[in-house]
């Protein structure tokens, strides 16, 4: 996977273009400002979390080519807090301005089938999977992988969207109908002990730095709690970090990559999926690490030396979804709690409105 990109350092005082205008961009913009950068954000929807705190915002659809060209002319480097930007739009930007991570990395991570195939080709294990492009494909895949298994769209699904569990009594025709004709992937069930993730940064010269593995607990397919560091054996932590470094290096990635993994009941580690950007499971680093994931993100994208990712404290992070935000006053009375709210106007069920991190003794 060879990519063409320049390795220039983007000096403080420059403008970082961020595609996507949610809470990840907001927290990245804070760190960019601390390092002396301006942020120009691009995305649909006014009064977004990032727009509220950055120097400039382009409110436009990701397919608006004229807006993309004007955006590229105003920034010195482009990165992403939202990876589901149309492929053609990313290629256009890459012809006009340095894009980190490169468009090929983004293209790879946008598709579960490409992503898992890439992992396996580089000796990184995943759950067993089969491509599904028709009902006949699904029937053959279920015959091979068995039930239970999970049918997922290859693109755009997140937080449990775009997936169907294939149980003993699931009607396969109905399950396929739920994919609405989209390319899909069937993943075999595995017996796992816990879910973990590793966030790794890679600089323009190929240098890498890992945050410690953390354990993630999901509720209704949405991350609920992250415990840092994960309570696993040192040998497993080392193995997880080695996998993340191997993957980010094989991708020739520049920026921040989150690698979600399963720890199996027999002590193995399997990669579940990757995210080419800051990640929900890294929010704890703001309050418990020497360098947060967001500062590391800015450093990597701008070609600066990577910071020390070591944690000075243990931590427990919890997402605040929907009406959970109403507990803000009680949270602020807790001496070891750090509250982060995202500036979203309306609380909806399942919507990430903020998070709280409890900083714990190491």
mmCIF file of C-alpha atoms in Angstrom:
data_model
loop_
_atom_site.group_PDB
_atom_site.id
_atom_site.type_symbol
_atom_site.label_atom_id
_atom_site.label_comp_id
_atom_site.label_asym_id
_atom_site.label_seq_id
_atom_site.Cartn_x
_atom_site.Cartn_y
_atom_site.Cartn_z
ATOM 1 C CA UNK A 1 0.000 0.000 0.000
ATOM 2 C CA UNK A 2 2.229 2.786 -1.285
ATOM 3 C CA UNK A 3 1.074 6.354 -0.842
ATOM 4 C CA UNK A 4 2.463 9.619 -2.104
ATOM 5 C CA UNK A 5 2.506 12.362 0.501
ATOM 6 C CA UNK A 6 4.959 15.040 1.490
ATOM 7 C CA UNK A 7 6.613 15.038 4.885
ATOM 8 C CA UNK A 8 6.765 18.775 5.458
ATOM 9 C CA UNK A 9 6.274 20.139 8.945
ATOM 10 C CA UNK A 10 3.189 22.325 9.284
ATOM 11 C CA UNK A 11 4.426 25.082 11.580
ATOM 12 C CA UNK A 12 2.416 26.715 14.368
ATOM 13 C CA UNK A 13 0.471 29.671 13.007
ATOM 14 C CA UNK A 14 -0.772 27.553 10.101
ATOM 15 C CA UNK A 15 -4.366 26.487 9.549
ATOM 16 C CA UNK A 16 -5.476 22.885 10.008
ATOM 17 C CA UNK A 17 -8.493 21.823 7.989
ATOM 18 C CA UNK A 18 -10.697 19.286 9.746
ATOM 19 C CA UNK A 19 -13.317 17.328 7.823
ATOM 20 C CA UNK A 20 -16.235 16.662 10.135
ATOM 21 C CA UNK A 21 -17.589 19.025 12.764
ATOM 22 C CA UNK A 22 -18.558 16.881 15.751
ATOM 23 C CA UNK A 23 -17.160 16.553 19.256
ATOM 24 C CA UNK A 24 -13.903 14.941 18.121
ATOM 25 C CA UNK A 25 -13.129 17.991 16.015
ATOM 26 C CA UNK A 26 -14.095 20.226 18.925
ATOM 27 C CA UNK A 27 -11.618 18.598 21.301
ATOM 28 C CA UNK A 28 -8.925 18.536 18.602
ATOM 29 C CA UNK A 29 -9.469 22.253 17.951
ATOM 30 C CA UNK A 30 -8.814 23.031 21.632
ATOM 31 C CA UNK A 31 -5.427 21.299 21.394
ATOM 32 C CA UNK A 32 -4.621 22.890 18.052
ATOM 33 C CA UNK A 33 -5.159 26.319 19.607
ATOM 34 C CA UNK A 34 -2.870 25.464 22.513
ATOM 35 C CA UNK A 35 -0.123 24.651 19.999
ATOM 36 C CA UNK A 36 -0.695 27.893 18.096
ATOM 37 C CA UNK A 37 -2.727 26.632 15.156
ATOM 38 C CA UNK A 38 -5.981 27.855 13.686
ATOM 39 C CA UNK A 39 -8.687 25.377 12.672
ATOM 40 C CA UNK A 40 -10.993 25.626 9.663
ATOM 41 C CA UNK A 41 -13.708 22.992 9.907
ATOM 42 C CA UNK A 42 -15.748 21.581 7.015
ATOM 43 C CA UNK A 43 -19.083 19.802 7.384
ATOM 44 C CA UNK A 44 -22.853 20.062 7.078
ATOM 45 C CA UNK A 45 -25.038 21.684 9.725
ATOM 46 C CA UNK A 46 -24.656 25.032 11.476
ATOM 47 C CA UNK A 47 -23.722 25.572 15.143
ATOM 48 C CA UNK A 48 -21.809 22.309 15.268
ATOM 49 C CA UNK A 49 -19.596 21.369 18.242
ATOM 50 C CA UNK A 50 -16.411 22.178 16.300
ATOM 51 C CA UNK A 51 -17.740 25.347 14.683
ATOM 52 C CA UNK A 52 -18.365 26.814 18.142
ATOM 53 C CA UNK A 53 -14.656 26.767 19.020
ATOM 54 C CA UNK A 54 -12.687 27.127 15.774
ATOM 55 C CA UNK A 55 -11.466 30.089 13.713
ATOM 56 C CA UNK A 56 -13.477 29.387 10.582
ATOM 57 C CA UNK A 57 -16.192 27.018 9.349
ATOM 58 C CA UNK A 58 -17.395 25.947 5.944
ATOM 59 C CA UNK A 59 -20.954 24.655 6.193
ATOM 60 C CA UNK A 60 -21.412 22.491 3.124
ATOM 61 C CA UNK A 61 -22.076 18.963 1.968
ATOM 62 C CA UNK A 62 -19.046 16.691 1.587
ATOM 63 C CA UNK A 63 -19.837 16.408 -2.136
ATOM 64 C CA UNK A 64 -19.764 20.170 -2.787
ATOM 65 C CA UNK A 65 -16.667 20.302 -5.004
ATOM 66 C CA UNK A 66 -16.524 24.094 -5.218
ATOM 67 C CA UNK A 67 -16.668 24.378 -1.435
ATOM 68 C CA UNK A 68 -13.969 21.708 -1.105
ATOM 69 C CA UNK A 69 -11.643 23.588 -3.473
ATOM 70 C CA UNK A 70 -12.126 26.847 -1.570
ATOM 71 C CA UNK A 71 -11.528 24.995 1.709
ATOM 72 C CA UNK A 72 -8.279 23.479 0.408
ATOM 73 C CA UNK A 73 -7.017 26.916 -0.631
ATOM 74 C CA UNK A 74 -7.540 28.248 2.910
ATOM 75 C CA UNK A 75 -5.764 25.487 4.872
ATOM 76 C CA UNK A 76 -2.227 24.090 5.111
ATOM 77 C CA UNK A 77 -3.110 20.465 5.875
ATOM 78 C CA UNK A 78 -6.330 18.444 5.974
ATOM 79 C CA UNK A 79 -7.310 15.731 8.424
ATOM 80 C CA UNK A 80 -10.510 14.024 9.570
ATOM 81 C CA UNK A 81 -12.639 13.626 12.655
ATOM 82 C CA UNK A 82 -15.283 11.868 10.525
ATOM 83 C CA UNK A 83 -14.087 9.254 8.054
ATOM 84 C CA UNK A 84 -17.189 8.694 5.943
ATOM 85 C CA UNK A 85 -16.357 11.433 3.481
ATOM 86 C CA UNK A 86 -16.968 10.381 -0.154
ATOM 87 C CA UNK A 87 -13.901 8.899 -1.759
ATOM 88 C CA UNK A 88 -13.898 11.312 -4.700
ATOM 89 C CA UNK A 89 -13.994 14.289 -2.343
ATOM 90 C CA UNK A 90 -10.954 13.017 -0.452
ATOM 91 C CA UNK A 91 -9.033 12.437 -3.689
ATOM 92 C CA UNK A 92 -9.816 15.979 -4.796
ATOM 93 C CA UNK A 93 -8.477 17.422 -1.549
ATOM 94 C CA UNK A 94 -5.321 15.309 -1.771
ATOM 95 C CA UNK A 95 -4.528 16.863 -5.146
ATOM 96 C CA UNK A 96 -4.655 20.363 -3.645
ATOM 97 C CA UNK A 97 -3.229 20.142 -0.113
ATOM 98 C CA UNK A 98 -1.453 17.600 2.125
ATOM 99 C CA UNK A 99 -4.040 15.154 3.492
ATOM 100 C CA UNK A 100 -3.115 13.173 6.619
ATOM 101 C CA UNK A 101 -3.941 10.348 6.859
ATOM 102 C CA UNK A 102 -3.682 9.725 3.127
ATOM 103 C CA UNK A 103 -6.790 9.059 1.093
ATOM 104 C CA UNK A 104 -5.846 5.394 0.622
ATOM 105 C CA UNK A 105 -5.901 4.880 4.405
ATOM 106 C CA UNK A 106 -9.305 6.496 4.578
ATOM 107 C CA UNK A 107 -10.600 4.412 1.668
ATOM 108 C CA UNK A 108 -9.392 1.233 3.374
ATOM 109 C CA UNK A 109 -10.972 2.016 6.735
ATOM 110 C CA UNK A 110 -14.308 3.030 5.210
ATOM 111 C CA UNK A 111 -15.102 -0.567 4.255
ATOM 112 C CA UNK A 112 -15.179 -3.490 6.689
ATOM 113 C CA UNK A 113 -14.405 -6.012 3.968
ATOM 114 C CA UNK A 114 -11.347 -4.119 2.706
ATOM 115 C CA UNK A 115 -10.237 -3.496 6.270
ATOM 116 C CA UNK A 116 -10.423 -7.107 7.447
ATOM 117 C CA UNK A 117 -8.898 -8.436 4.236
ATOM 118 C CA UNK A 118 -5.972 -6.029 4.672
ATOM 119 C CA UNK A 119 -5.474 -7.186 8.261
ATOM 120 C CA UNK A 120 -5.410 -10.859 7.275
ATOM 121 C CA UNK A 121 -3.042 -10.177 4.370
ATOM 122 C CA UNK A 122 -0.599 -8.687 6.871
ATOM 123 C CA UNK A 123 -0.832 -11.543 9.353
ATOM 124 C CA UNK A 124 -3.237 -9.771 11.717
ATOM 125 C CA UNK A 125 -6.070 -12.017 12.807
ATOM 126 C CA UNK A 126 -9.763 -11.064 12.814
ATOM 127 C CA UNK A 127 -12.999 -12.944 13.361
ATOM 128 C CA UNK A 128 -13.794 -15.205 10.383
ATOM 129 C CA UNK A 129 -15.770 -13.376 7.703
ATOM 130 C CA UNK A 130 -17.343 -13.737 4.282
ATOM 131 C CA UNK A 131 -18.366 -11.153 1.688
ATOM 132 C CA UNK A 132 -22.134 -10.964 1.086
ATOM 133 C CA UNK A 133 -23.557 -9.312 -2.015
ATOM 134 C CA UNK A 134 -26.740 -11.358 -2.482
ATOM 135 C CA UNK A 135 -29.123 -13.649 -0.627
ATOM 136 C CA UNK A 136 -27.320 -16.607 -2.161
ATOM 137 C CA UNK A 137 -24.026 -15.262 -0.766
ATOM 138 C CA UNK A 138 -25.633 -14.919 2.650
ATOM 139 C CA UNK A 139 -26.965 -18.476 2.597
ATOM 140 C CA UNK A 140 -23.537 -19.810 1.625
ATOM 141 C CA UNK A 141 -21.769 -17.673 4.241
ATOM 142 C CA UNK A 142 -24.093 -18.815 7.035
ATOM 143 C CA UNK A 143 -23.556 -22.426 5.972
ATOM 144 C CA UNK A 144 -19.805 -21.850 6.312
ATOM 145 C CA UNK A 145 -19.627 -19.664 9.451
ATOM 146 C CA UNK A 146 -22.712 -20.972 11.247
ATOM 147 C CA UNK A 147 -25.156 -19.378 13.636
ATOM 148 C CA UNK A 148 -24.973 -17.181 15.590
ATOM 149 C CA UNK A 149 -23.167 -14.725 13.329
ATOM 150 C CA UNK A 150 -23.552 -11.040 12.475
ATOM 151 C CA UNK A 151 -24.477 -9.503 9.132
ATOM 152 C CA UNK A 152 -23.191 -5.946 8.699
ATOM 153 C CA UNK A 153 -23.090 -3.390 5.938
ATOM 154 C CA UNK A 154 -19.511 -2.933 4.797
ATOM 155 C CA UNK A 155 -19.817 0.854 4.966
ATOM 156 C CA UNK A 156 -21.386 3.621 7.061
ATOM 157 C CA UNK A 157 -22.702 1.518 9.959
ATOM 158 C CA UNK A 158 -21.710 2.573 13.481
ATOM 159 C CA UNK A 159 -23.022 2.275 17.057
ATOM 160 C CA UNK A 160 -24.944 -0.860 16.077
ATOM 161 C CA UNK A 161 -26.552 0.636 12.962
ATOM 162 C CA UNK A 162 -26.544 -1.408 9.751
ATOM 163 C CA UNK A 163 -26.240 -4.827 11.339
ATOM 164 C CA UNK A 164 -28.405 -7.867 12.015
ATOM 165 C CA UNK A 165 -27.659 -10.780 14.321
ATOM 166 C CA UNK A 166 -28.170 -14.109 12.577
ATOM 167 C CA UNK A 167 -29.627 -16.405 15.229
ATOM 168 C CA UNK A 168 -30.945 -19.954 14.974
ATOM 169 C CA UNK A 169 -34.411 -18.760 13.933
ATOM 170 C CA UNK A 170 -33.428 -15.733 11.785
ATOM 171 C CA UNK A 171 -35.042 -15.633 8.356
ATOM 172 C CA UNK A 172 -32.124 -15.016 5.987
ATOM 173 C CA UNK A 173 -34.246 -13.398 3.282
ATOM 174 C CA UNK A 174 -35.557 -10.886 5.802
ATOM 175 C CA UNK A 175 -32.049 -10.241 7.130
ATOM 176 C CA UNK A 176 -30.803 -9.590 3.614
ATOM 177 C CA UNK A 177 -33.714 -7.235 2.982
ATOM 178 C CA UNK A 178 -32.560 -5.154 5.951
ATOM 179 C CA UNK A 179 -29.268 -4.488 4.120
ATOM 180 C CA UNK A 180 -31.325 -2.717 1.408
ATOM 181 C CA UNK A 181 -29.093 -4.029 -1.351
ATOM 182 C CA UNK A 182 -25.859 -2.710 0.171
ATOM 183 C CA UNK A 183 -22.677 -4.764 0.127
ATOM 184 C CA UNK A 184 -22.399 -6.645 3.404
ATOM 185 C CA UNK A 185 -20.074 -8.839 5.418
ATOM 186 C CA UNK A 186 -20.962 -11.820 7.590
ATOM 187 C CA UNK A 187 -18.773 -12.182 10.653
ATOM 188 C CA UNK A 188 -18.574 -15.395 12.634
ATOM 189 C CA UNK A 189 -19.182 -15.253 16.368
ATOM 190 C CA UNK A 190 -16.154 -15.612 18.598
ATOM 191 C CA UNK A 191 -15.904 -16.358 22.292
ATOM 192 C CA UNK A 192 -14.256 -13.328 23.859
ATOM 193 C CA UNK A 193 -13.437 -12.267 27.383
ATOM 194 C CA UNK A 194 -13.449 -8.512 26.859
ATOM 195 C CA UNK A 195 -13.209 -5.745 24.272
ATOM 196 C CA UNK A 196 -10.149 -3.523 24.252
ATOM 197 C CA UNK A 197 -8.716 -0.808 22.061
ATOM 198 C CA UNK A 198 -5.314 0.685 21.394
ATOM 199 C CA UNK A 199 -4.803 4.172 19.992
ATOM 200 C CA UNK A 200 -1.548 4.609 18.108
ATOM 201 C CA UNK A 201 -0.020 7.684 16.502
ATOM 202 C CA UNK A 202 2.350 7.626 13.539
ATOM 203 C CA UNK A 203 4.323 10.639 12.400
ATOM 204 C CA UNK A 204 5.462 11.713 8.939
ATOM 205 C CA UNK A 205 8.849 10.021 9.444
ATOM 206 C CA UNK A 206 7.294 6.712 10.514
ATOM 207 C CA UNK A 207 7.739 7.181 14.256
ATOM 208 C CA UNK A 208 5.007 5.625 16.412
ATOM 209 C CA UNK A 209 3.627 6.009 19.926
ATOM 210 C CA UNK A 210 0.892 3.924 21.609
ATOM 211 C CA UNK A 211 -1.488 4.736 24.402
ATOM 212 C CA UNK A 212 -1.982 1.818 26.764
ATOM 213 C CA UNK A 213 -4.730 -0.706 25.929
ATOM 214 C CA UNK A 214 -8.076 0.123 27.538
ATOM 215 C CA UNK A 215 -11.158 -1.988 28.194
ATOM 216 C CA UNK A 216 -14.445 -0.914 26.614
ATOM 217 C CA UNK A 217 -17.928 -1.820 27.828
ATOM 218 C CA UNK A 218 -20.787 -1.327 25.374
ATOM 219 C CA UNK A 219 -24.513 -0.969 26.015
ATOM 220 C CA UNK A 220 -26.890 -1.317 23.054
ATOM 221 C CA UNK A 221 -23.857 -1.291 20.734
ATOM 222 C CA UNK A 222 -22.748 2.147 21.988
ATOM 223 C CA UNK A 223 -19.627 2.637 24.090
ATOM 224 C CA UNK A 224 -20.711 3.154 27.689
ATOM 225 C CA UNK A 225 -17.564 2.959 29.826
ATOM 226 C CA UNK A 226 -13.828 2.844 29.166
ATOM 227 C CA UNK A 227 -11.487 1.590 31.899
ATOM 228 C CA UNK A 228 -7.856 2.653 31.570
ATOM 229 C CA UNK A 229 -5.595 0.806 31.560
ATOM 230 C CA UNK A 230 -7.238 -2.504 30.709
ATOM 231 C CA UNK A 231 -6.788 -5.085 33.451
ATOM 232 C CA UNK A 232 -5.024 -7.649 31.298
ATOM 233 C CA UNK A 233 -1.662 -9.399 31.488
ATOM 234 C CA UNK A 234 1.387 -7.394 30.465
ATOM 235 C CA UNK A 235 2.044 -9.906 27.692
ATOM 236 C CA UNK A 236 -1.404 -9.255 26.220
ATOM 237 C CA UNK A 237 -0.934 -5.488 26.481
ATOM 238 C CA UNK A 238 2.351 -5.791 24.607
ATOM 239 C CA UNK A 239 0.729 -7.995 21.964
ATOM 240 C CA UNK A 240 -2.128 -5.514 21.466
ATOM 241 C CA UNK A 241 0.289 -2.599 21.074
ATOM 242 C CA UNK A 242 2.436 -4.597 18.649
ATOM 243 C CA UNK A 243 -0.645 -5.324 16.515
ATOM 244 C CA UNK A 244 -1.585 -1.644 16.438
ATOM 245 C CA UNK A 245 1.949 -0.611 15.434
ATOM 246 C CA UNK A 246 2.116 -3.327 12.770
ATOM 247 C CA UNK A 247 -1.193 -2.183 11.307
ATOM 248 C CA UNK A 248 -0.478 1.562 11.317
ATOM 249 C CA UNK A 249 2.914 0.897 9.717
ATOM 250 C CA UNK A 250 1.501 -1.382 7.010
ATOM 251 C CA UNK A 251 -1.065 1.297 6.172
ATOM 252 C CA UNK A 252 1.687 3.945 5.872
ATOM 253 C CA UNK A 253 -0.599 5.955 8.076
ATOM 254 C CA UNK A 254 0.056 9.506 9.300
ATOM 255 C CA UNK A 255 -2.152 10.661 12.153
ATOM 256 C CA UNK A 256 -4.042 8.796 14.857
ATOM 257 C CA UNK A 257 -5.455 5.286 14.433
ATOM 258 C CA UNK A 258 -7.761 3.552 16.925
ATOM 259 C CA UNK A 259 -7.724 -0.244 16.758
ATOM 260 C CA UNK A 260 -10.617 -2.066 18.411
ATOM 261 C CA UNK A 261 -9.848 -5.645 19.433
ATOM 262 C CA UNK A 262 -11.278 -8.703 21.167
ATOM 263 C CA UNK A 263 -9.407 -10.630 23.854
ATOM 264 C CA UNK A 264 -10.581 -14.194 23.306
ATOM 265 C CA UNK A 265 -11.238 -16.714 26.044
ATOM 266 C CA UNK A 266 -8.171 -18.678 24.948
ATOM 267 C CA UNK A 267 -5.909 -15.648 25.361
ATOM 268 C CA UNK A 268 -5.618 -14.514 21.744
ATOM 269 C CA UNK A 269 -6.255 -11.033 20.347
ATOM 270 C CA UNK A 270 -8.359 -10.404 17.248
ATOM 271 C CA UNK A 271 -8.821 -7.060 15.500
ATOM 272 C CA UNK A 272 -12.454 -5.983 15.220
ATOM 273 C CA UNK A 273 -12.214 -2.674 13.356
ATOM 274 C CA UNK A 274 -10.184 0.500 13.041
ATOM 275 C CA UNK A 275 -10.971 4.214 13.079
ATOM 276 C CA UNK A 276 -8.556 6.625 11.331
ATOM 277 C CA UNK A 277 -9.076 9.485 13.796
ATOM 278 C CA UNK A 278 -9.379 10.227 17.515
ATOM 279 C CA UNK A 279 -11.669 7.750 19.213
ATOM 280 C CA UNK A 280 -14.293 7.710 21.957
ATOM 281 C CA UNK A 281 -12.205 5.203 23.933
ATOM 282 C CA UNK A 282 -9.355 7.721 24.081
ATOM 283 C CA UNK A 283 -11.232 10.569 25.753
ATOM 284 C CA UNK A 284 -9.785 9.622 29.155
ATOM 285 C CA UNK A 285 -6.331 10.658 27.908
ATOM 286 C CA UNK A 286 -7.299 14.344 28.178
ATOM 287 C CA UNK A 287 -7.199 14.127 31.955
ATOM 288 C CA UNK A 288 -4.955 11.147 32.735
ATOM 289 C CA UNK A 289 -2.061 11.200 30.234
ATOM 290 C CA UNK A 290 0.981 13.370 29.690
ATOM 291 C CA UNK A 291 -0.142 13.882 26.092
ATOM 292 C CA UNK A 292 -3.836 13.507 25.234
ATOM 293 C CA UNK A 293 -5.003 11.689 22.119
ATOM 294 C CA UNK A 294 -6.111 15.040 20.683
ATOM 295 C CA UNK A 295 -2.757 16.742 21.178
ATOM 296 C CA UNK A 296 -1.061 13.656 19.731
ATOM 297 C CA UNK A 297 -3.436 13.839 16.766
ATOM 298 C CA UNK A 298 -2.438 17.444 16.040
ATOM 299 C CA UNK A 299 1.251 16.675 16.510
ATOM 300 C CA UNK A 300 1.156 13.734 14.087
ATOM 301 C CA UNK A 301 -0.885 15.501 11.414
ATOM 302 C CA UNK A 302 1.380 18.552 11.504
ATOM 303 C CA UNK A 303 4.632 16.573 11.442
ATOM 304 C CA UNK A 304 5.677 17.602 14.960
ATOM 305 C CA UNK A 305 7.541 15.264 17.342
ATOM 306 C CA UNK A 306 5.088 12.884 18.988
ATOM 307 C CA UNK A 307 4.352 13.466 22.670
ATOM 308 C CA UNK A 308 4.687 11.025 25.560
ATOM 309 C CA UNK A 309 1.475 8.930 25.741
ATOM 310 C CA UNK A 310 2.170 7.582 29.230
ATOM 311 C CA UNK A 311 -0.643 7.822 31.764
ATOM 312 C CA UNK A 312 0.036 9.526 35.078
ATOM 313 C CA UNK A 313 -3.256 8.260 36.546
ATOM 314 C CA UNK A 314 -5.726 5.471 36.034
ATOM 315 C CA UNK A 315 -9.127 6.535 34.740
ATOM 316 C CA UNK A 316 -12.714 5.548 34.125
ATOM 317 C CA UNK A 317 -14.577 7.358 31.341
ATOM 318 C CA UNK A 318 -18.345 7.268 30.819
ATOM 319 C CA UNK A 319 -20.296 8.633 27.888
ATOM 320 C CA UNK A 320 -23.190 10.949 28.672
ATOM 321 C CA UNK A 321 -25.989 9.984 26.295
ATOM 322 C CA UNK A 322 -29.203 11.938 25.820
ATOM 323 C CA UNK A 323 -30.695 13.034 29.132
ATOM 324 C CA UNK A 324 -27.583 11.871 31.050
ATOM 325 C CA UNK A 325 -26.378 15.411 30.484
ATOM 326 C CA UNK A 326 -28.900 16.576 33.095
ATOM 327 C CA UNK A 327 -26.589 15.128 35.777
ATOM 328 C CA UNK A 328 -23.957 17.789 35.108
ATOM 329 C CA UNK A 329 -24.412 19.546 38.457
ATOM 330 C CA UNK A 330 -24.021 16.355 40.465
ATOM 331 C CA UNK A 331 -20.948 15.362 38.443
ATOM 332 C CA UNK A 332 -19.298 18.698 39.163
ATOM 333 C CA UNK A 333 -19.537 18.060 42.915
ATOM 334 C CA UNK A 334 -17.288 14.992 42.612
ATOM 335 C CA UNK A 335 -13.672 16.010 43.310
ATOM 336 C CA UNK A 336 -12.071 13.490 40.916
ATOM 337 C CA UNK A 337 -14.565 13.929 38.062
ATOM 338 C CA UNK A 338 -13.718 15.886 34.912
ATOM 339 C CA UNK A 339 -16.784 16.901 32.907
ATOM 340 C CA UNK A 340 -16.651 17.508 29.155
ATOM 341 C CA UNK A 341 -19.766 18.766 27.355
ATOM 342 C CA UNK A 342 -19.981 19.038 23.581
ATOM 343 C CA UNK A 343 -22.224 22.066 23.084
ATOM 344 C CA UNK A 344 -25.000 20.175 21.312
ATOM 345 C CA UNK A 345 -28.308 22.016 21.454
ATOM 346 C CA UNK A 346 -30.689 19.068 21.724
ATOM 347 C CA UNK A 347 -30.412 15.929 23.838
ATOM 348 C CA UNK A 348 -31.723 12.874 21.979
ATOM 349 C CA UNK A 349 -31.797 9.246 23.140
ATOM 350 C CA UNK A 350 -28.439 7.638 22.393
ATOM 351 C CA UNK A 351 -26.862 10.918 21.297
ATOM 352 C CA UNK A 352 -23.404 11.603 22.728
ATOM 353 C CA UNK A 353 -23.795 14.867 24.617
ATOM 354 C CA UNK A 354 -20.567 14.732 26.612
ATOM 355 C CA UNK A 355 -18.449 12.496 28.778
ATOM 356 C CA UNK A 356 -17.090 12.372 32.293
ATOM 357 C CA UNK A 357 -13.705 10.983 33.332
ATOM 358 C CA UNK A 358 -12.951 9.962 36.872
ATOM 359 C CA UNK A 359 -9.208 10.346 37.495
ATOM 360 C CA UNK A 360 -8.021 7.557 39.797
ATOM 361 C CA UNK A 361 -4.806 6.891 41.719
ATOM 362 C CA UNK A 362 -2.222 4.993 39.717
#
